[in-house]
């Protein structure tokens, strides 16, 4: 039986999404992130197939808004493609790029105002129920 979608499930998936690494300025997922994404895929596959989720990409404040919007969309697409490649039903997922309009640490605009760990945290992909 499918697991009921609830905040706990979303939190568990987002924990796997934490720290997903990409090549600098690219949408290539680094191999050290595969185990986390595999675990997230396993959780998502237990959910009701009628559920809808967004894979959201965000960037740090470096670079233009236009560039970051494209990059974050490509990264969200890459994660969605990875998950569907692991058997997640594609109709459950959409990919959204939020660029630098979705900073985890808004005080890091410009990026020079923050330490690199906070800028790195702004470069993320996360999961949200639709």
CSV table of C-alpha atoms in Angstrom, one decimal:
chain,number,residue,atom,x,y,z
A,1,UNK,CA,0.0,0.0,0.0
A,2,UNK,CA,1.3,3.5,-0.8
A,3,UNK,CA,2.6,5.6,2.0
A,4,UNK,CA,0.5,8.7,2.7
A,5,UNK,CA,2.2,11.9,1.7
A,6,UNK,CA,3.0,14.0,4.7
A,7,UNK,CA,5.5,16.4,6.0
A,8,UNK,CA,7.6,13.6,7.4
A,9,UNK,CA,8.0,12.0,4.0
A,10,UNK,CA,8.9,15.4,2.3
A,11,UNK,CA,11.4,16.0,5.1
A,12,UNK,CA,13.0,12.6,4.6
A,13,UNK,CA,13.3,13.2,0.8
A,14,UNK,CA,14.7,16.7,1.4
A,15,UNK,CA,17.3,15.2,3.8
A,16,UNK,CA,18.5,13.1,0.9
A,17,UNK,CA,18.5,16.1,-1.4
A,18,UNK,CA,20.7,18.1,1.1
A,19,UNK,CA,24.1,18.5,-0.2
A,20,UNK,CA,23.5,17.2,-3.7
A,21,UNK,CA,26.6,18.3,-5.6
A,22,UNK,CA,26.9,19.5,-9.1
A,23,UNK,CA,29.9,20.3,-11.3
A,24,UNK,CA,30.7,24.1,-11.0
A,25,UNK,CA,28.4,26.1,-13.3
A,26,UNK,CA,27.0,22.8,-14.8
A,27,UNK,CA,24.0,20.6,-14.3
A,28,UNK,CA,26.1,17.4,-14.0
A,29,UNK,CA,25.4,15.6,-10.7
A,30,UNK,CA,28.6,14.5,-9.0
A,31,UNK,CA,28.8,10.7,-8.4
A,32,UNK,CA,29.1,11.2,-4.6
A,33,UNK,CA,25.4,12.3,-4.7
A,34,UNK,CA,24.1,9.2,-6.3
A,35,UNK,CA,23.5,7.3,-3.1
A,36,UNK,CA,21.4,10.1,-1.7
A,37,UNK,CA,19.3,10.4,-4.9
A,38,UNK,CA,18.9,6.6,-5.0
A,39,UNK,CA,17.4,6.7,-1.5
A,40,UNK,CA,15.1,9.6,-2.4
A,41,UNK,CA,13.9,7.6,-5.4
A,42,UNK,CA,13.2,4.6,-3.2
A,43,UNK,CA,11.0,6.7,-0.9
A,44,UNK,CA,9.2,8.5,-3.8
A,45,UNK,CA,8.4,5.1,-5.4
A,46,UNK,CA,6.5,4.1,-2.3
A,47,UNK,CA,4.1,7.1,-2.6
A,48,UNK,CA,0.7,7.2,-4.2
A,49,UNK,CA,1.2,7.5,-7.9
A,50,UNK,CA,-1.3,10.4,-8.1
A,51,UNK,CA,0.9,12.5,-5.9
A,52,UNK,CA,2.5,15.6,-7.6
A,53,UNK,CA,5.8,17.0,-6.5
A,54,UNK,CA,8.2,19.7,-7.7
A,55,UNK,CA,11.9,19.3,-7.9
A,56,UNK,CA,13.1,22.8,-7.3
A,57,UNK,CA,16.5,24.2,-8.2
A,58,UNK,CA,18.1,27.3,-6.7
A,59,UNK,CA,21.4,29.0,-7.0
A,60,UNK,CA,23.6,31.4,-5.0
A,61,UNK,CA,23.6,35.1,-5.8
A,62,UNK,CA,26.7,35.0,-8.1
A,63,UNK,CA,26.0,35.7,-11.7
A,64,UNK,CA,23.0,37.3,-13.5
A,65,UNK,CA,19.5,36.5,-12.5
A,66,UNK,CA,18.9,35.2,-16.1
A,67,UNK,CA,21.9,32.9,-16.0
A,68,UNK,CA,21.0,31.5,-12.6
A,69,UNK,CA,17.4,30.9,-13.6
A,70,UNK,CA,18.6,28.8,-16.5
A,71,UNK,CA,21.2,27.0,-14.4
A,72,UNK,CA,18.8,26.2,-11.6
A,73,UNK,CA,16.2,24.8,-14.2
A,74,UNK,CA,18.9,22.6,-15.7
A,75,UNK,CA,19.8,21.3,-12.3
A,76,UNK,CA,16.2,20.6,-11.3
A,77,UNK,CA,15.8,18.8,-14.7
A,78,UNK,CA,18.9,16.7,-14.1
A,79,UNK,CA,17.6,15.6,-10.7
A,80,UNK,CA,14.2,14.8,-12.2
A,81,UNK,CA,15.8,12.8,-15.0
A,82,UNK,CA,18.0,10.9,-12.5
A,83,UNK,CA,14.9,10.0,-10.4
A,84,UNK,CA,12.8,8.9,-13.3
A,85,UNK,CA,15.8,6.9,-14.5
A,86,UNK,CA,15.6,5.1,-11.2
A,87,UNK,CA,12.0,4.2,-11.7
A,88,UNK,CA,10.1,7.2,-10.3
A,89,UNK,CA,6.9,7.8,-12.3
A,90,UNK,CA,7.5,10.9,-14.4
A,91,UNK,CA,3.9,12.1,-14.1
A,92,UNK,CA,4.6,12.6,-10.4
A,93,UNK,CA,7.3,15.2,-10.9
A,94,UNK,CA,7.9,18.6,-12.4
A,95,UNK,CA,11.1,20.5,-12.4
A,96,UNK,CA,11.2,24.2,-11.5
A,97,UNK,CA,14.2,26.6,-11.6
A,98,UNK,CA,14.0,29.4,-9.1
A,99,UNK,CA,17.5,30.8,-9.7
A,100,UNK,CA,18.7,33.2,-7.1
A,101,UNK,CA,15.2,34.4,-6.3
A,102,UNK,CA,15.0,31.5,-3.8
A,103,UNK,CA,18.0,32.0,-1.5
A,104,UNK,CA,18.1,29.8,1.6
A,105,UNK,CA,20.2,32.7,3.1
A,106,UNK,CA,18.8,35.9,1.6
A,107,UNK,CA,21.5,37.9,3.4
A,108,UNK,CA,24.0,36.4,0.9
A,109,UNK,CA,23.1,38.8,-1.9
A,110,UNK,CA,25.7,39.8,-2.9
A,111,UNK,CA,27.5,36.5,-2.3
A,112,UNK,CA,30.5,38.4,-1.0
A,113,UNK,CA,28.6,39.1,2.2
A,114,UNK,CA,28.6,35.5,3.3
A,115,UNK,CA,31.0,32.6,3.9
A,116,UNK,CA,31.3,30.0,1.2
A,117,UNK,CA,29.4,27.4,3.3
A,118,UNK,CA,26.3,29.7,3.2
A,119,UNK,CA,26.7,30.3,-0.5
A,120,UNK,CA,27.0,26.6,-1.1
A,121,UNK,CA,23.8,26.0,0.9
A,122,UNK,CA,22.0,28.4,-1.4
A,123,UNK,CA,23.0,26.2,-4.4
A,124,UNK,CA,20.5,23.5,-3.8
A,125,UNK,CA,17.8,21.3,-5.1
A,126,UNK,CA,14.8,20.5,-2.9
A,127,UNK,CA,11.5,18.7,-3.0
A,128,UNK,CA,8.0,20.1,-2.5
A,129,UNK,CA,4.5,18.7,-2.7
A,130,UNK,CA,2.3,20.4,-5.3
